[in-house]
Coordinates of C-alpha atoms and ligand atoms in Angstrom, one line a residue:
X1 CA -57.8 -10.1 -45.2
X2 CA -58.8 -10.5 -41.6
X3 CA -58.8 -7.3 -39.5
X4 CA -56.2 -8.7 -37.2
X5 CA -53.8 -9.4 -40.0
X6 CA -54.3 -6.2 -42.0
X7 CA -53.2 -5.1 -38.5
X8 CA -50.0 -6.9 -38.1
X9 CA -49.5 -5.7 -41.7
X10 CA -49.1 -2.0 -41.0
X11 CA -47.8 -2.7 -37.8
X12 CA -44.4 -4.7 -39.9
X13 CA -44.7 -2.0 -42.4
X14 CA -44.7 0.9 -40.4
X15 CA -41.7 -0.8 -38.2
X16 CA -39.9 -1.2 -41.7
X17 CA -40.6 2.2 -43.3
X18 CA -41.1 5.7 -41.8
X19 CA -42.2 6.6 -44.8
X20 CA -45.5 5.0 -45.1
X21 CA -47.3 7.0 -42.2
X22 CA -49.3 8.8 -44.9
X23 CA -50.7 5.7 -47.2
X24 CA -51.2 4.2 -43.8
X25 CA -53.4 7.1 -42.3
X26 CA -55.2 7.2 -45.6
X27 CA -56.0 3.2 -45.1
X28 CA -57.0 3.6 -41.7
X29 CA -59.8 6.1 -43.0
X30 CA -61.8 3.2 -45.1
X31 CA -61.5 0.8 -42.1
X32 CA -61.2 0.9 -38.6
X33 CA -57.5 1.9 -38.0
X34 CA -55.6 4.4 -37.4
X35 CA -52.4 5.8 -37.4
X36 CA -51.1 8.1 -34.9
X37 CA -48.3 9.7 -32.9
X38 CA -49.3 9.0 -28.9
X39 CA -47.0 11.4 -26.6
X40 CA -43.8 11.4 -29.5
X41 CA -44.1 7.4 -30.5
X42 CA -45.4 6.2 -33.4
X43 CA -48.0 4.0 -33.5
X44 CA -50.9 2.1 -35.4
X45 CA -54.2 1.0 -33.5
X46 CA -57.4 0.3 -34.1
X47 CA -60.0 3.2 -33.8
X48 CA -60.0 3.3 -30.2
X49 CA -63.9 2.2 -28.5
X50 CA -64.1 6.4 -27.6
X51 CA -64.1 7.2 -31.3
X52 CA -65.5 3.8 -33.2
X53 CA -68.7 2.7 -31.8
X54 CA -72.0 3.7 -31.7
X55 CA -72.6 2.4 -28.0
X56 CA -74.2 4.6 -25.5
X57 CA -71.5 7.1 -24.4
X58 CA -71.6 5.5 -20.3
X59 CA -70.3 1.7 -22.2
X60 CA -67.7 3.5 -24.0
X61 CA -66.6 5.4 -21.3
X62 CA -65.8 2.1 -19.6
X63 CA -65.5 0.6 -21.8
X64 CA -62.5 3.1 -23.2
X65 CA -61.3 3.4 -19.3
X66 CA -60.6 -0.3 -18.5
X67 CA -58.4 -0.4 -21.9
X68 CA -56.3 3.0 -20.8
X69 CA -56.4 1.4 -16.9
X70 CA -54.9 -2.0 -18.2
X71 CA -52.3 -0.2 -20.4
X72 CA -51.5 2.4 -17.3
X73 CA -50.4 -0.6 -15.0
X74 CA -48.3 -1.8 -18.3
X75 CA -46.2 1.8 -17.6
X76 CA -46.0 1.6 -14.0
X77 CA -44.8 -2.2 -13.9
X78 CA -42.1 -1.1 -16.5
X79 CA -40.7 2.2 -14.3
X80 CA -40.7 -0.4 -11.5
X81 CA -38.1 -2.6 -13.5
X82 CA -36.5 0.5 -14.4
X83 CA -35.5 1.0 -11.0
X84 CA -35.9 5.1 -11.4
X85 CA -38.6 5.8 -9.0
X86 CA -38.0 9.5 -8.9
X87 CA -39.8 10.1 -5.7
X88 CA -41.1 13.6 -4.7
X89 CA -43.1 14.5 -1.7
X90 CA -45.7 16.6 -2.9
X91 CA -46.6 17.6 1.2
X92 CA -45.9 15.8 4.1
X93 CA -46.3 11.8 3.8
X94 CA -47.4 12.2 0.2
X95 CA -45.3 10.6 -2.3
X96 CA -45.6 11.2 -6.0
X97 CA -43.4 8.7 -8.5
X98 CA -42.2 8.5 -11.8
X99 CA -44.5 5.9 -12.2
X100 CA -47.3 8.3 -11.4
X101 CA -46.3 11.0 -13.4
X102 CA -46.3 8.9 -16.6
X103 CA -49.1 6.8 -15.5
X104 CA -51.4 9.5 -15.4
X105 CA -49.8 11.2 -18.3
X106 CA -51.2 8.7 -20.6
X107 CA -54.2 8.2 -19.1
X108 CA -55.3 11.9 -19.1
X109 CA -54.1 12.4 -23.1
X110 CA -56.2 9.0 -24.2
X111 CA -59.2 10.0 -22.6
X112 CA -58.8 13.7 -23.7
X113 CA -58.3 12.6 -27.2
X114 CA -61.5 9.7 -27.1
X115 CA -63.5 12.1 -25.3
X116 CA -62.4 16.0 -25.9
X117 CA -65.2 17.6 -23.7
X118 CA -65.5 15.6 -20.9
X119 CA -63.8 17.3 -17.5
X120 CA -60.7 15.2 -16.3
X121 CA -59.3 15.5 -12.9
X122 CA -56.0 13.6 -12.5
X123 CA -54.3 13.5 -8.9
X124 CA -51.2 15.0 -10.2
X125 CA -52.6 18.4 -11.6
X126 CA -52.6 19.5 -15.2
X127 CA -48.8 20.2 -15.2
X128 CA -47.6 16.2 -15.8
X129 CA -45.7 16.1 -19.2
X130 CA -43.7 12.6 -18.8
X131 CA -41.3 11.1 -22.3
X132 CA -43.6 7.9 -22.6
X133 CA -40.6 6.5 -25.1
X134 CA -39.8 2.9 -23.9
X135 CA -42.6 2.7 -21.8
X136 CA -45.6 1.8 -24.7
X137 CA -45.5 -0.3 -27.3
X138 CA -48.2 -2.0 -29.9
X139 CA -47.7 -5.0 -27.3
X140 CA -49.0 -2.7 -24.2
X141 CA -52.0 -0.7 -26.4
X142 CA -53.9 -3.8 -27.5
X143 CA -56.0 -3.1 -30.7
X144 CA -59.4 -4.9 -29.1
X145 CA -61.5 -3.5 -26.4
X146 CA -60.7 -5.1 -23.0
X147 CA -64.1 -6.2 -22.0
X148 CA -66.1 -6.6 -25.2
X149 CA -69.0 -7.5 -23.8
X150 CA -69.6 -4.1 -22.3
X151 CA -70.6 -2.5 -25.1
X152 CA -73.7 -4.7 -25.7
X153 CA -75.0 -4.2 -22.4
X154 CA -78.0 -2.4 -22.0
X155 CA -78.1 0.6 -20.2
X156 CA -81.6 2.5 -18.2
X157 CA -83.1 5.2 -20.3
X158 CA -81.6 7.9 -17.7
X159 CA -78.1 6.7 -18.4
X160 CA -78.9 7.3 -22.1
X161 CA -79.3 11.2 -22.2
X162 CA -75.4 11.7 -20.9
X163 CA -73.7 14.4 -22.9
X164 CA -70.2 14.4 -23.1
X165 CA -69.7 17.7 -21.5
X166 CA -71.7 17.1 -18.4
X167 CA -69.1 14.1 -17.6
X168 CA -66.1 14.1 -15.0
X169 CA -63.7 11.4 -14.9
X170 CA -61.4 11.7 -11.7
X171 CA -58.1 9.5 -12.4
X172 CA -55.7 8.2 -9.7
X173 CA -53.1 6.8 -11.7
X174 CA -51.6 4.6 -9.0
X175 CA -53.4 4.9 -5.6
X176 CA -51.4 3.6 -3.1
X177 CA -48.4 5.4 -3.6
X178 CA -46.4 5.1 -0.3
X179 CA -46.2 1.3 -0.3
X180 CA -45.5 0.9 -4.2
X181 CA -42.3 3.3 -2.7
X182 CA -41.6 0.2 0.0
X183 CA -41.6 -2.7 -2.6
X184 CA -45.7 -3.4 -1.4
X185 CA -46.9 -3.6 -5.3
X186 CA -49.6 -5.9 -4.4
X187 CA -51.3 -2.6 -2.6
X188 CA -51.4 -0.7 -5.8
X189 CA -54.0 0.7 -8.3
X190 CA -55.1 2.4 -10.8
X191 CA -58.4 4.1 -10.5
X192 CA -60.4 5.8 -13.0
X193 CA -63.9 6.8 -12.2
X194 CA -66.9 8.5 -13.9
X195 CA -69.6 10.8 -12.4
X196 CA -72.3 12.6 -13.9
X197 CA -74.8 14.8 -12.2
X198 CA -72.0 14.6 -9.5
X199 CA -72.5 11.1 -9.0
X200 CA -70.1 8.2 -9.9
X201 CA -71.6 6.2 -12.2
X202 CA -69.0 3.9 -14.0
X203 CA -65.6 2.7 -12.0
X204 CA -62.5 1.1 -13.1
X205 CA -59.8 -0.7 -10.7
X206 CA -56.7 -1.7 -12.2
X207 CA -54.1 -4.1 -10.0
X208 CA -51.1 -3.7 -12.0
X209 CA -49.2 -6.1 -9.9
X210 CA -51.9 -8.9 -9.4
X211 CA -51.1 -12.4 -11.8
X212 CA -53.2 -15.2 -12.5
X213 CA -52.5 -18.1 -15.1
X214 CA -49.3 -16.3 -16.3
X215 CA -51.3 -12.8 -17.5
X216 CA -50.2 -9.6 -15.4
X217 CA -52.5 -7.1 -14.3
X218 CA -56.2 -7.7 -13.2
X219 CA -58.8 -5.2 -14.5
X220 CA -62.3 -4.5 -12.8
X221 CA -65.3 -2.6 -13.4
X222 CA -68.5 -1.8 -12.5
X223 CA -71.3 0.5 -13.7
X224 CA -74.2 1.0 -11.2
X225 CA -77.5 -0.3 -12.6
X226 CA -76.0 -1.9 -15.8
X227 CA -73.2 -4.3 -14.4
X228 CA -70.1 -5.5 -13.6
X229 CA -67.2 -7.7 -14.4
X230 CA -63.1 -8.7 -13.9
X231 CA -64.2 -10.0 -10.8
X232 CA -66.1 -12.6 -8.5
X233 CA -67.8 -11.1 -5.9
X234 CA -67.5 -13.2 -2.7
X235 CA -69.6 -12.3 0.4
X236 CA -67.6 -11.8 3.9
X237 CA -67.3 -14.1 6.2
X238 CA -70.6 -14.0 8.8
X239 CA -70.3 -14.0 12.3
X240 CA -66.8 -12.0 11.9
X241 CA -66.4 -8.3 11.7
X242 CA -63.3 -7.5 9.9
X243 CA -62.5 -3.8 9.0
X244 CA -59.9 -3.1 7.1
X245 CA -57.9 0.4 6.9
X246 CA -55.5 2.9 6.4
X247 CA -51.7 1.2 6.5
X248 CA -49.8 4.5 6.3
X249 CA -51.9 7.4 7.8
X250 CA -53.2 6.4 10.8
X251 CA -53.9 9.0 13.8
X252 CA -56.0 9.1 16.8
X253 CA -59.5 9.3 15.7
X254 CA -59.1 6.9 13.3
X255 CA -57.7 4.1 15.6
X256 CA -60.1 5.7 18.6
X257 CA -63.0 4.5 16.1
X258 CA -61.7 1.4 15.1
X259 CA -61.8 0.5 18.7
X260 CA -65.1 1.8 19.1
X261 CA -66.3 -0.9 16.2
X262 CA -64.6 -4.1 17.9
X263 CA -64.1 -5.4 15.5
X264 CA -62.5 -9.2 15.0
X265 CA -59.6 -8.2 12.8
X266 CA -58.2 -5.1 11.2
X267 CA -56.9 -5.6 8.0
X268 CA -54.2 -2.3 7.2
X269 CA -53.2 -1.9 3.9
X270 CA -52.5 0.6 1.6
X271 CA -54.6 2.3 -1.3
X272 CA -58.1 2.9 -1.3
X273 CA -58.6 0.7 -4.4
X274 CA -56.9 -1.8 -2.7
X275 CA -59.1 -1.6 -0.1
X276 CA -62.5 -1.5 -1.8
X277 CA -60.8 -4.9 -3.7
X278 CA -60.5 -5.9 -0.4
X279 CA -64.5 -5.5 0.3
X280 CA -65.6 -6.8 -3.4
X281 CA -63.8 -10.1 -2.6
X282 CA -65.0 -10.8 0.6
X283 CA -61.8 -10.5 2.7
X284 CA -63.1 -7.5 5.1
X285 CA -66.9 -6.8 6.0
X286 CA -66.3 -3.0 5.8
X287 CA -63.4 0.2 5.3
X288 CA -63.1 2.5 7.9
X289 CA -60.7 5.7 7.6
X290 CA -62.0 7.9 10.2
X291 CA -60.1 11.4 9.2
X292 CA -59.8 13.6 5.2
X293 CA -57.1 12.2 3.6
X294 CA -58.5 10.4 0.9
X295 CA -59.3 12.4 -2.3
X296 CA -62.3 12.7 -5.1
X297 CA -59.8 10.4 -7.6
X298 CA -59.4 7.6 -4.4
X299 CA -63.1 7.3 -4.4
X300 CA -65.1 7.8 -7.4
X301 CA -64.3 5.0 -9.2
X302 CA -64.1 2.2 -6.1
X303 CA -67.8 3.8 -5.1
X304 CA -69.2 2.7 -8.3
X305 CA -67.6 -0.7 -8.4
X306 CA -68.7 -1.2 -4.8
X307 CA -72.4 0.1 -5.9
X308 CA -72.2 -1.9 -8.9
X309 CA -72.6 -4.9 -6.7
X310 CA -74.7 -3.5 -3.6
X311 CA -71.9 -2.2 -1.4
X312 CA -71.9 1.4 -0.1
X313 CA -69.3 4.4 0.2
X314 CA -70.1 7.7 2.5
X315 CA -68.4 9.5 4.6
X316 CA -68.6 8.6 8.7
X317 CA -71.7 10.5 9.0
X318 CA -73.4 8.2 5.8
X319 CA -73.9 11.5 3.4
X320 CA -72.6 10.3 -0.3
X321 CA -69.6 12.5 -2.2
X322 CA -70.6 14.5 -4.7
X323 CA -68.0 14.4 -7.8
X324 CA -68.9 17.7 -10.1
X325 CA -66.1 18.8 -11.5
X326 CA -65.5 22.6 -8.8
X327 CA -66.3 20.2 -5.9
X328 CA -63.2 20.2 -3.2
X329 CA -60.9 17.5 -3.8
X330 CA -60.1 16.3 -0.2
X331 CA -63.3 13.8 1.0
X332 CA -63.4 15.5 4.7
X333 CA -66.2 13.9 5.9
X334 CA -63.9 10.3 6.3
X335 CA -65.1 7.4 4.2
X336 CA -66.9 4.2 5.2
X337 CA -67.3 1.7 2.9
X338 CA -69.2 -1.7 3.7
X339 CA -69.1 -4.9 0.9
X340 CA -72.3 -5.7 -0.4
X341 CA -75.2 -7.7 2.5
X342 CA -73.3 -5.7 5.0
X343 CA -75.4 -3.5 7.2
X344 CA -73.8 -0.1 6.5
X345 CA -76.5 1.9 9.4
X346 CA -74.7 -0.5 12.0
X347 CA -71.4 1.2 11.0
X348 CA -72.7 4.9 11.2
X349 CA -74.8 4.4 14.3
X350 CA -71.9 2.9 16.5
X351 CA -69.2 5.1 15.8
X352 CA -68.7 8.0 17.7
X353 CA -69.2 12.1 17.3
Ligands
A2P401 N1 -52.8 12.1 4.4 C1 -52.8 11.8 3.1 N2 -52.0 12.4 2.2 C2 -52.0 12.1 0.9 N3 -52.7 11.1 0.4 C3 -53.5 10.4 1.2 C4 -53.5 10.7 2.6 N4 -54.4 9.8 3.2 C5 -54.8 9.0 2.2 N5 -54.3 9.4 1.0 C6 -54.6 8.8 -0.3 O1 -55.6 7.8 -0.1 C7 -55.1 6.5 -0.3 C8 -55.7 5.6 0.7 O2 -55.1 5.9 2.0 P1 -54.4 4.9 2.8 O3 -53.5 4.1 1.9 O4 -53.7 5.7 3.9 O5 -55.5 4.0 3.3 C9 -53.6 6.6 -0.3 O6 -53.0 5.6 -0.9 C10 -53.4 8.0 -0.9 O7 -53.6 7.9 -2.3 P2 -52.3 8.0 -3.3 O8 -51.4 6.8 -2.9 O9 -52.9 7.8 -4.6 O10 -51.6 9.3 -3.0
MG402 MG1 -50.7 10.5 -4.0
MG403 MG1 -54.9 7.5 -4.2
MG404 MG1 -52.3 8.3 -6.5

């Protein structure tokens, strides 16, 4: 019997009979399955790529993030449909939904339970307890690693020696918050990134809203010095300089230093996973936000995609974020970002004090 049927199997059974959950979780010990309750619902799965592998920990970490990332945008698609947005504003122009709530809900619990001593930092504190019922199904927590072909990468000795507990994964369950509020999904993400040592060094962006040959959702990653993939990176245009930025909280330094930069065209949208998307594919030369704002969970995991592929992320005076776990959350230093051959010293030098 094939893994995938023994799969379907105890999926059928366990639809048919309550009862079975114990012969099943005995099963799932001798192979590679599992049985478990995930936020009150019943479900069966594979041993998720946290637990089962013997990869270096980095690959599973990714490897683990793009599968929760991909099944996060499946929850925030359905609150969408369900038309409950149940918006809060947590401050002033800071919106928090439904879809947020539960979104980061499952990502915070799958991680915690894959990897139990890592530090996770979620955007919507430690308080989120969402009723996931309705909102995940065997059809939305797919058995098989996203990206298989992480796990066979090879990774630089340095990378090796990571211990669980020295890891800090900063999770913005949908970035981009305001304009998924206005009916603007295509601005939305989910971002999980990875630091160690304070530095990011694994990234996920998730467009929950993005389709392409019928499939929803696109998935991207990138781990500095080992890879990348979901993606096609696409240099900018040359001979343009396009800058793209904030949509929703503009002020007056930041539009005084987008004039000081001249640029050709300004691209505002919302999210800064949108925006470093915007970057990887070649559609702006360089994101400028000149003001705090952004957070540790906006950045972490868009800097390591970026890095992944020879882009930059600092703030406006070009020092890197640090991402240890007691580091503030609010990046005050600004954030510029330039896509990969673009010359980020150009950037810093012409903008001014
Ligand atoms: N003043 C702010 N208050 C709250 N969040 C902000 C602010 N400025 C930026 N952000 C966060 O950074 C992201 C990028 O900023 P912008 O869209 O303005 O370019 C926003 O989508 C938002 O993330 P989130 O939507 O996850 O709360
Ligand atoms: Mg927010
Ligand atoms: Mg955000
Ligand atoms: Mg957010």
């Amino acid at each position: 019997m094939t893994a995938q049927i023994l799969y379907e199997q105890i999926g059928r059974l366990a639809a048919r009979h309550q009862s079975t959950l114990k012969i099943l979780v005995l099963v799932t010990k001798q192979s590679s399955f599992q049985a478990h309750r995930f936020c009150g619902i019943r479900y069966y799965s594979k041993m998720s790529v946290g637990e089962s592998t013997n990869a270096p920990l980095l690959l599973r970490l990714v490897s683990e993030a793009c599968t929760t990332a991909n099944t996060a945008g499946s929850i925030v698609r359905k609150v969408l449909l369900s038309g409950e947005l149940g918006v809060v504003d947590k401050g002033v122009n800071d919106l928090q939904t439904k879809a947020d709530r539960c979104a980061q809900y499952y990502i915070v619990q799958r991680l915690k339970r894959c990897f139990p001593k890592a530090t996770i930092i979620g955007e919507e504190g430690d308080d989120v307890s969402e009723n996931l019922e309705g909102l995940l199904s065997p059809a939305t927590t797919p058995p098989e690693p996203l990206f298989p072909e992480i796990l066979n990468k090879s990774v630089p000795e340095k990378l090796l020696s990571i211990s669980e507990e020295n890891v800090v994964i900063w999770v913005d369950p949908l970035d981009g918050t305001q304009e998924f509020t206005k009916g603007l999904v295509g601005h939305v993400t989910t971002l999980i990134g990875i630091a160690v040592d304070a530095r990011p060094v694994g990234g996920v962006i998730h467009q929950p809203f993005y389709e392409a040959d019928g499939v929803k959702g696109r998935t991207m990653y990138g781990i500095p010095e080992v890879g990348h993939g979901g993606f096609t990176v696409t240099p900018p245009p040359e001979g343009k300089r396009i800058i793209t930025t904030t949509r929703s909280h503009s002020n007056q330094r930041v539009e005084a230093t987008l004039a000081a930069l001249q640029p050709d065209e300004i691209l505002r949208v919302g999210g800064a996973g949108h925006k470093a998307v915007l970057l990887i594919e070649g559609r702006a030369h360089a994101y400028v936000f000149a003001s705090p704002g952004c957070k540790k969970w906006d950045t972490c995991a868009p800097e390591a995609v970026l890095v992944s592929i020879g882009g930059i992320l600092t703030d406006m005076d070009g020092i890197p974020y640090r991402y240890s776990k007691d580091v503030e959350h609010v990046n005050q230093g600004g954030l510029l970002a330039t896509a990969p051959g673009v010359d980020h010293s150009w950037y810093l030098k012409s903008i001014p004090k």
